PDB file of C-alpha atoms in Angstrom:
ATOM      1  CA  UNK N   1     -17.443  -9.414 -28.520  1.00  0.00           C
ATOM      2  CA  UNK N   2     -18.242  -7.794 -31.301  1.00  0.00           C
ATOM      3  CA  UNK N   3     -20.687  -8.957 -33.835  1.00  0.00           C
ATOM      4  CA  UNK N   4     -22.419  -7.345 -36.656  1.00  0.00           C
ATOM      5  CA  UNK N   5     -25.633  -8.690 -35.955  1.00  0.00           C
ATOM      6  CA  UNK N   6     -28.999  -7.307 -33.355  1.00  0.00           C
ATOM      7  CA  UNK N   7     -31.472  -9.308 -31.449  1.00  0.00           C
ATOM      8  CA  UNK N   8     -34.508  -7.456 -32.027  1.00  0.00           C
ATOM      9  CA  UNK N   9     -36.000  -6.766 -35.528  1.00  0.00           C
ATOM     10  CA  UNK N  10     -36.777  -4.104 -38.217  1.00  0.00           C
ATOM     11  CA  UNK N  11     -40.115  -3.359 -39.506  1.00  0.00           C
ATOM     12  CA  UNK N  12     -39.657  -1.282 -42.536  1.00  0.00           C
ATOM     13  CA  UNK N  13     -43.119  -1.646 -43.835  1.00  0.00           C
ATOM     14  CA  UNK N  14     -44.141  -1.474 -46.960  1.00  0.00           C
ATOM     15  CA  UNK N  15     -45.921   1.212 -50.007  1.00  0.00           C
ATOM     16  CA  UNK N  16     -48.992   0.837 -51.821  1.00  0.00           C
ATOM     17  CA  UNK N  17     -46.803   1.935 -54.956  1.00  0.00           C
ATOM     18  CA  UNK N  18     -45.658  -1.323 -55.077  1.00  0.00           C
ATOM     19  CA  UNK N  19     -42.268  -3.365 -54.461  1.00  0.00           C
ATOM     20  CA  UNK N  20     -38.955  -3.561 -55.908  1.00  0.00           C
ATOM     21  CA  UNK N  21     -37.856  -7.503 -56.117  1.00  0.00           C
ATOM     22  CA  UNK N  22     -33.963  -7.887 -56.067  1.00  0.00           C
ATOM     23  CA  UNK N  23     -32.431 -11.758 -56.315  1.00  0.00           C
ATOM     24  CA  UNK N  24     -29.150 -12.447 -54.350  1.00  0.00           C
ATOM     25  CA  UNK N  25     -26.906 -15.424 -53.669  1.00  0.00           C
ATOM     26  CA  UNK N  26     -25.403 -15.948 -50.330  1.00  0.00           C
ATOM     27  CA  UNK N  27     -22.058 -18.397 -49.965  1.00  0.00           C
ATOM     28  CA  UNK N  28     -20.542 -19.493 -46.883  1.00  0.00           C
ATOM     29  CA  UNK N  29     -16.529 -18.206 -46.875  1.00  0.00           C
ATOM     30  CA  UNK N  30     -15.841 -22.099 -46.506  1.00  0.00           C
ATOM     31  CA  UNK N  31     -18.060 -24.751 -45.818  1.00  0.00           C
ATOM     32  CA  UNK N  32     -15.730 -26.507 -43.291  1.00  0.00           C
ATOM     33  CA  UNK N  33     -13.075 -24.621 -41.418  1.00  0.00           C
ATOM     34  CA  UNK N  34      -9.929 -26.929 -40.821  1.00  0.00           C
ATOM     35  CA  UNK N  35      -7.072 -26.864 -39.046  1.00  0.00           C
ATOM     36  CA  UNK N  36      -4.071 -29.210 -38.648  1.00  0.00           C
ATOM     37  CA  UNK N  37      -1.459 -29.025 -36.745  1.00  0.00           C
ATOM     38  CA  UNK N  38       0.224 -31.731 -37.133  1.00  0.00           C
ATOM     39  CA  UNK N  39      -0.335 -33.103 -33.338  1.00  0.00           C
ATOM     40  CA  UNK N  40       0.894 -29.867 -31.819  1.00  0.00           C
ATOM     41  CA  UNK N  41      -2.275 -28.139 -31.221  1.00  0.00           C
ATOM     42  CA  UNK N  42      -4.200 -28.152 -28.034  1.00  0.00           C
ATOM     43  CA  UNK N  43      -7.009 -30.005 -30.055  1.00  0.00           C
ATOM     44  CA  UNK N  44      -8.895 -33.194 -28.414  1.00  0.00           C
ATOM     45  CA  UNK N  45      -9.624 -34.138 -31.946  1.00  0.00           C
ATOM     46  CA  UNK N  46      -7.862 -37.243 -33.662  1.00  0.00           C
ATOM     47  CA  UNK N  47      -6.721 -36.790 -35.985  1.00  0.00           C
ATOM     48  CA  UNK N  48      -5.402 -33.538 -35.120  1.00  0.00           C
ATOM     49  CA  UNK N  49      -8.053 -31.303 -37.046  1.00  0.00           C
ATOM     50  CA  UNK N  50     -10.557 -29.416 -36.657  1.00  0.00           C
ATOM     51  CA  UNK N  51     -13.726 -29.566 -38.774  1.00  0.00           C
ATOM     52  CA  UNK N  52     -16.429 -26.614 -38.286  1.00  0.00           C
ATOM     53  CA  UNK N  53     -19.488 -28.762 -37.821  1.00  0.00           C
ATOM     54  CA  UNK N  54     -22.872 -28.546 -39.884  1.00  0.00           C
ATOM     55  CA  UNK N  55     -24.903 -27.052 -37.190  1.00  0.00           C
ATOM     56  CA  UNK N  56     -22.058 -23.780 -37.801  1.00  0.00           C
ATOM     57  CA  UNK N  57     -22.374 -23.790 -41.517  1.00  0.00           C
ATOM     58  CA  UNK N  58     -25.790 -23.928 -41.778  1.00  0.00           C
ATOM     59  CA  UNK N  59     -28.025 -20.054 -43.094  1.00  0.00           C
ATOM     60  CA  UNK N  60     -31.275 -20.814 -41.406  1.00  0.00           C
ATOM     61  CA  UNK N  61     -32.227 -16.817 -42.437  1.00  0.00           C
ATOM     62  CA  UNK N  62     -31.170 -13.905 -43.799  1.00  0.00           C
ATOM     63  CA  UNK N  63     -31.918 -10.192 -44.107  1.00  0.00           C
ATOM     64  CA  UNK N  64     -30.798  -7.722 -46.480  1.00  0.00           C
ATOM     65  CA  UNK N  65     -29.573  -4.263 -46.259  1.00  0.00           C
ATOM     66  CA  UNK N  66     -28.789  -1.514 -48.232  1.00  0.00           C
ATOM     67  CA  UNK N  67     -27.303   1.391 -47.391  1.00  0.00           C
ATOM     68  CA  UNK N  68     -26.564   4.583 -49.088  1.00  0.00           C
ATOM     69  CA  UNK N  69     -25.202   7.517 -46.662  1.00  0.00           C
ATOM     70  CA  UNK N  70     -27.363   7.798 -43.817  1.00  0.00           C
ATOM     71  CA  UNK N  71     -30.060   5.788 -45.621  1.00  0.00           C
ATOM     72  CA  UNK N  72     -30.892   2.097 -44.518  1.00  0.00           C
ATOM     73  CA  UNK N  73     -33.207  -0.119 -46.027  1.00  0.00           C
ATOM     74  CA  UNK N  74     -34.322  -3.881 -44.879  1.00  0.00           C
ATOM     75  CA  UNK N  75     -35.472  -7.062 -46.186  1.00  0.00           C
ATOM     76  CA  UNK N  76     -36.027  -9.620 -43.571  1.00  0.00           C
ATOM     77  CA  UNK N  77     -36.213 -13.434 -43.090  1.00  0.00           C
ATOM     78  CA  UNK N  78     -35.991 -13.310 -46.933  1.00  0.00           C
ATOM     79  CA  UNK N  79     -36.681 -17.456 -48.317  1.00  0.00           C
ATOM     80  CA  UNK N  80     -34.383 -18.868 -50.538  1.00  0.00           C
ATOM     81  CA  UNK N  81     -36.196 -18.770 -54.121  1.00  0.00           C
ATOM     82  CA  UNK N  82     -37.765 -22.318 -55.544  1.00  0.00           C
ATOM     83  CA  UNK N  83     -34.782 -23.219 -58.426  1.00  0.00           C
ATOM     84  CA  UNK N  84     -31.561 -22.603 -55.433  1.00  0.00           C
ATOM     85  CA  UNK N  85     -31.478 -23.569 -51.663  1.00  0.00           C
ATOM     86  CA  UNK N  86     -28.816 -19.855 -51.759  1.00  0.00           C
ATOM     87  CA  UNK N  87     -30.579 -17.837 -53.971  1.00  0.00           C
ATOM     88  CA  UNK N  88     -33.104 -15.176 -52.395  1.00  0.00           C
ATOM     89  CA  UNK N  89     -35.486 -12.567 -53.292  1.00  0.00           C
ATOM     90  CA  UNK N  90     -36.349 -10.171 -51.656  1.00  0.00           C
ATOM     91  CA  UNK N  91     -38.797  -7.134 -51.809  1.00  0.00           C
ATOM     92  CA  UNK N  92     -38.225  -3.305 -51.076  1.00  0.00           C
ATOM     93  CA  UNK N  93     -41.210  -0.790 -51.294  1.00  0.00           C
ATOM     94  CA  UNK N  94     -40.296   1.257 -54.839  1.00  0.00           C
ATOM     95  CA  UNK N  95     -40.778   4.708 -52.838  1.00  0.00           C
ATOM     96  CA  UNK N  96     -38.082   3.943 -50.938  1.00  0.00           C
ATOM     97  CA  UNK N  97     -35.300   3.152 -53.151  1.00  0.00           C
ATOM     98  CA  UNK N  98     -33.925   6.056 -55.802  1.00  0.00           C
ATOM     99  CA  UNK N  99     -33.287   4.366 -59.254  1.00  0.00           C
ATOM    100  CA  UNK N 100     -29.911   5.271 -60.496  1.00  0.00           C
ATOM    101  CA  UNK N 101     -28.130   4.957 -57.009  1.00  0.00           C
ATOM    102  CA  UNK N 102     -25.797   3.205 -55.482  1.00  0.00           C
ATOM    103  CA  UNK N 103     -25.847   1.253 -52.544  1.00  0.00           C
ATOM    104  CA  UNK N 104     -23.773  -0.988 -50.113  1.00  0.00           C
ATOM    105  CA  UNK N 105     -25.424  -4.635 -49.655  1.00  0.00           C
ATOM    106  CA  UNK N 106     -24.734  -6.126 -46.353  1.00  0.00           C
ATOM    107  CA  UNK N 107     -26.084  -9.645 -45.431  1.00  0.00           C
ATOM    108  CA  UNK N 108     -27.277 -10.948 -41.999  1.00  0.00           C
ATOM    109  CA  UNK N 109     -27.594 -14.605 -41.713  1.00  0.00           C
ATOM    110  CA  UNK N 110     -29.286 -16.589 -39.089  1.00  0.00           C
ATOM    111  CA  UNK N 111     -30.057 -12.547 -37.022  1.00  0.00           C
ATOM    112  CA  UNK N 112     -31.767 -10.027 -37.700  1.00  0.00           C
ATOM    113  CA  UNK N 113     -30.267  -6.629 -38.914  1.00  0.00           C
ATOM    114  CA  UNK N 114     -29.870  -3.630 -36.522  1.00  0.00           C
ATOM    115  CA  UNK N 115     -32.792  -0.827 -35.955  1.00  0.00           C
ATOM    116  CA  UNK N 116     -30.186   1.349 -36.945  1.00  0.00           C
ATOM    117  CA  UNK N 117     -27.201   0.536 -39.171  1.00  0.00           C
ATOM    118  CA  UNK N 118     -23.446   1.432 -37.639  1.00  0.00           C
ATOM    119  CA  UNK N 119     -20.799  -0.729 -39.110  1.00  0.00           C
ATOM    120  CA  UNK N 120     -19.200  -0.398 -35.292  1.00  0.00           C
ATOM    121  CA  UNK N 121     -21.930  -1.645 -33.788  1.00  0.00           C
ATOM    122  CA  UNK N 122     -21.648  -4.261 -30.739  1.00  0.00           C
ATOM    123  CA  UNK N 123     -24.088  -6.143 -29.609  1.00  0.00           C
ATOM    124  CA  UNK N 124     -25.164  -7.470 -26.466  1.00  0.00           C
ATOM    125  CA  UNK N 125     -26.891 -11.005 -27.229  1.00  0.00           C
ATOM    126  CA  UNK N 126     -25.566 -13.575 -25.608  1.00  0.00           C
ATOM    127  CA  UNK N 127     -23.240 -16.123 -26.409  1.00  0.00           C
ATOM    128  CA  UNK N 128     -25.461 -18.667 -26.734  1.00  0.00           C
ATOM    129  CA  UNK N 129     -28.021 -16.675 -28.829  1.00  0.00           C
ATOM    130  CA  UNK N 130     -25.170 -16.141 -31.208  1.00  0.00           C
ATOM    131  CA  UNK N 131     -24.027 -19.667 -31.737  1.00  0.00           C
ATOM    132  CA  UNK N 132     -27.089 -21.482 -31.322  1.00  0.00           C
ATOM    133  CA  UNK N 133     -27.252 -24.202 -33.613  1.00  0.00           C
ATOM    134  CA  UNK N 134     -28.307 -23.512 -37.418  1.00  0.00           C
ATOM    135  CA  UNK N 135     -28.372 -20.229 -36.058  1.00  0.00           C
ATOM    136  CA  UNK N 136     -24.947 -18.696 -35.993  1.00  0.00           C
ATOM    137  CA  UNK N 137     -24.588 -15.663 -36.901  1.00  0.00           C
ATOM    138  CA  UNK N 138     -22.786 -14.498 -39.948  1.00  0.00           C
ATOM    139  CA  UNK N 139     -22.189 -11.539 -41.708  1.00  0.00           C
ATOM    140  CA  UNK N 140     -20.568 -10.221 -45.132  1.00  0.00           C
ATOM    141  CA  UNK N 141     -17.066 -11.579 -45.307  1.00  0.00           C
ATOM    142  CA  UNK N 142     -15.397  -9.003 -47.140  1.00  0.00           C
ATOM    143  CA  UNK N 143     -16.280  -5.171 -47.421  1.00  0.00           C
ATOM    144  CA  UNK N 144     -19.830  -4.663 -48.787  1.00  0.00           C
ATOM    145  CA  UNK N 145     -20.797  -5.108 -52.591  1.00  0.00           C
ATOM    146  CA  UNK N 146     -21.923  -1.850 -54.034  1.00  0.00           C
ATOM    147  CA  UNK N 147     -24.843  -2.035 -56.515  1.00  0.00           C
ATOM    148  CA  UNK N 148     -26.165   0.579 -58.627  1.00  0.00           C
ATOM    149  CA  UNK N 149     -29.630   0.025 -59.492  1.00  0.00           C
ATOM    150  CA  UNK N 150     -30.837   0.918 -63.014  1.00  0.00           C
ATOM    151  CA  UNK N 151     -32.520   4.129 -63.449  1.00  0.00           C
ATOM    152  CA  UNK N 152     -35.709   2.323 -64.790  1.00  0.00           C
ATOM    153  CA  UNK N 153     -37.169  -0.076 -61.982  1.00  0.00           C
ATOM    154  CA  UNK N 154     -40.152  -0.220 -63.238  1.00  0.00           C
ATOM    155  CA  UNK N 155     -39.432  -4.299 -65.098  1.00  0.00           C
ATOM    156  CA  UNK N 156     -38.249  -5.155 -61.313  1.00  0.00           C
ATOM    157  CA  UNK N 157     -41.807  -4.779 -59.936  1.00  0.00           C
ATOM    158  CA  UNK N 158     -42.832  -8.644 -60.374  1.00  0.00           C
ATOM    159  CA  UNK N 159     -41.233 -11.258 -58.232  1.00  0.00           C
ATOM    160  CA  UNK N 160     -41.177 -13.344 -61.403  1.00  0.00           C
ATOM    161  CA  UNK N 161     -38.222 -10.476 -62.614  1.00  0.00           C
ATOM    162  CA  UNK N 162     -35.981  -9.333 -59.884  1.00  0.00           C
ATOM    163  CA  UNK N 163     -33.143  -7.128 -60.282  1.00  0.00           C
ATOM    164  CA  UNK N 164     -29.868  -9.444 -60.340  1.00  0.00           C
ATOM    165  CA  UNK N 165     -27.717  -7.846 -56.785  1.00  0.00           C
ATOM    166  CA  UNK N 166     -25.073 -10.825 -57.205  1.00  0.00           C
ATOM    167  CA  UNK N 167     -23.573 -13.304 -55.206  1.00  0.00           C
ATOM    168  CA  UNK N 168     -22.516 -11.765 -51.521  1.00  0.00           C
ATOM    169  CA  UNK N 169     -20.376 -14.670 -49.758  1.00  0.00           C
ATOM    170  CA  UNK N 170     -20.724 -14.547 -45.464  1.00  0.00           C
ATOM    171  CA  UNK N 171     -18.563 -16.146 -42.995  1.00  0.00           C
ATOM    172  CA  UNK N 172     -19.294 -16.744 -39.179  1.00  0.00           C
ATOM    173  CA  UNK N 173     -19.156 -14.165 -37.075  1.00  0.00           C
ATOM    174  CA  UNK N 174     -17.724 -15.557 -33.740  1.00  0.00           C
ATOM    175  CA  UNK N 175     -15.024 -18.373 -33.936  1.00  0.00           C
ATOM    176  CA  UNK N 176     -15.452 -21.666 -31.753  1.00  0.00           C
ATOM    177  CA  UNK N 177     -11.960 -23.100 -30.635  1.00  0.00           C
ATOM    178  CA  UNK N 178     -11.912 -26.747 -29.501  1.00  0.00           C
ATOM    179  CA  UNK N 179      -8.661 -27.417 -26.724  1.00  0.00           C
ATOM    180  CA  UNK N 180      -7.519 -29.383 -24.386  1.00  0.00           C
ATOM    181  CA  UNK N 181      -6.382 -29.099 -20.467  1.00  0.00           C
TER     182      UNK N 181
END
């Protein structure tokens, strides 16, 4: 199984020259995943769909990459802001980042980002740890945004003014299939 996600989590620290807030919004692919068949599936449901389930669809947490070459920067169990249950913001130490570049934005929901990135990565949770409920894991849904941040960060500095990184939608990483004998 493959799954964009790691078990164990990042410490990136942080600067005394202070932090770099960036706001996001994270979407779910679809809410609800359905299928119907029209009573020729191997489905126990009746009707004949399928309806992911709330405890699936749920982002619990999230971390936030960004990645530029060999470079990888994290953000973890970032809160959703006051004013929007799926907007975040998160904080990166302003050493780190290089105003004017561009980076790829990858989102980890309900796991914790790798130690190392490596978009081939596989990991070896478990099942269970993966689909735990509220906790399943999900990652970017299409290929990462890139963002290029503006060669002046200095106005990001205060969490009252984060740099705007856009909406990033994520879809479940594993798939559950419901059948019958």
């Amino acid at each position: 199984i493959a799954a964009g996600c790691e078990k164990s989590p990042v410490d990136q620290g942080t600067t005394d020259a202070g932090n770099l807030y960036m706001q996001f919004s994270v979407k779910m692919l679809s809410t609800r995943s359905e299928t119907d068949n029209t009573g020729n599936s191997n489905s126990n449901a009746n009707p004949d769909t399928e309806v992911g389930l709330d405890k699936e669809n749920k982002i619990s947490t999230v971390d936030i990459a960004l990645v530029k070459g060999d470079q990888y920067y994290v953000a973890e169990n970032v809160t959703p802001s006051s004013a929007s249950a799926d907007t975040y913001v998160a904080s990166f130490s302003t050493l780190e980042l290089t105003a004017g570049a561009k980076y790829k934005v990858y989102i980890y929901a309900n796991c914790s980002a790798p130690a190392a990135f490596n978009i081939d990565e596989v990991s070896n949770a478990t099942i269970g740890a993966m689909t735990a409920d509220n906790k399943f894991w999900m990652t970017n849904a299409y290929s990462a945004n890139e963002v290029e941040l503006p060669s002046d960060l200095a106005p990001y500095t205060q969490p009252n003014t984060p740099l705007n990184l856009g909406s990033h939608t994520v879809e479940r990483s594993m798939a559950r299939f419901d059948y019958k004998q």
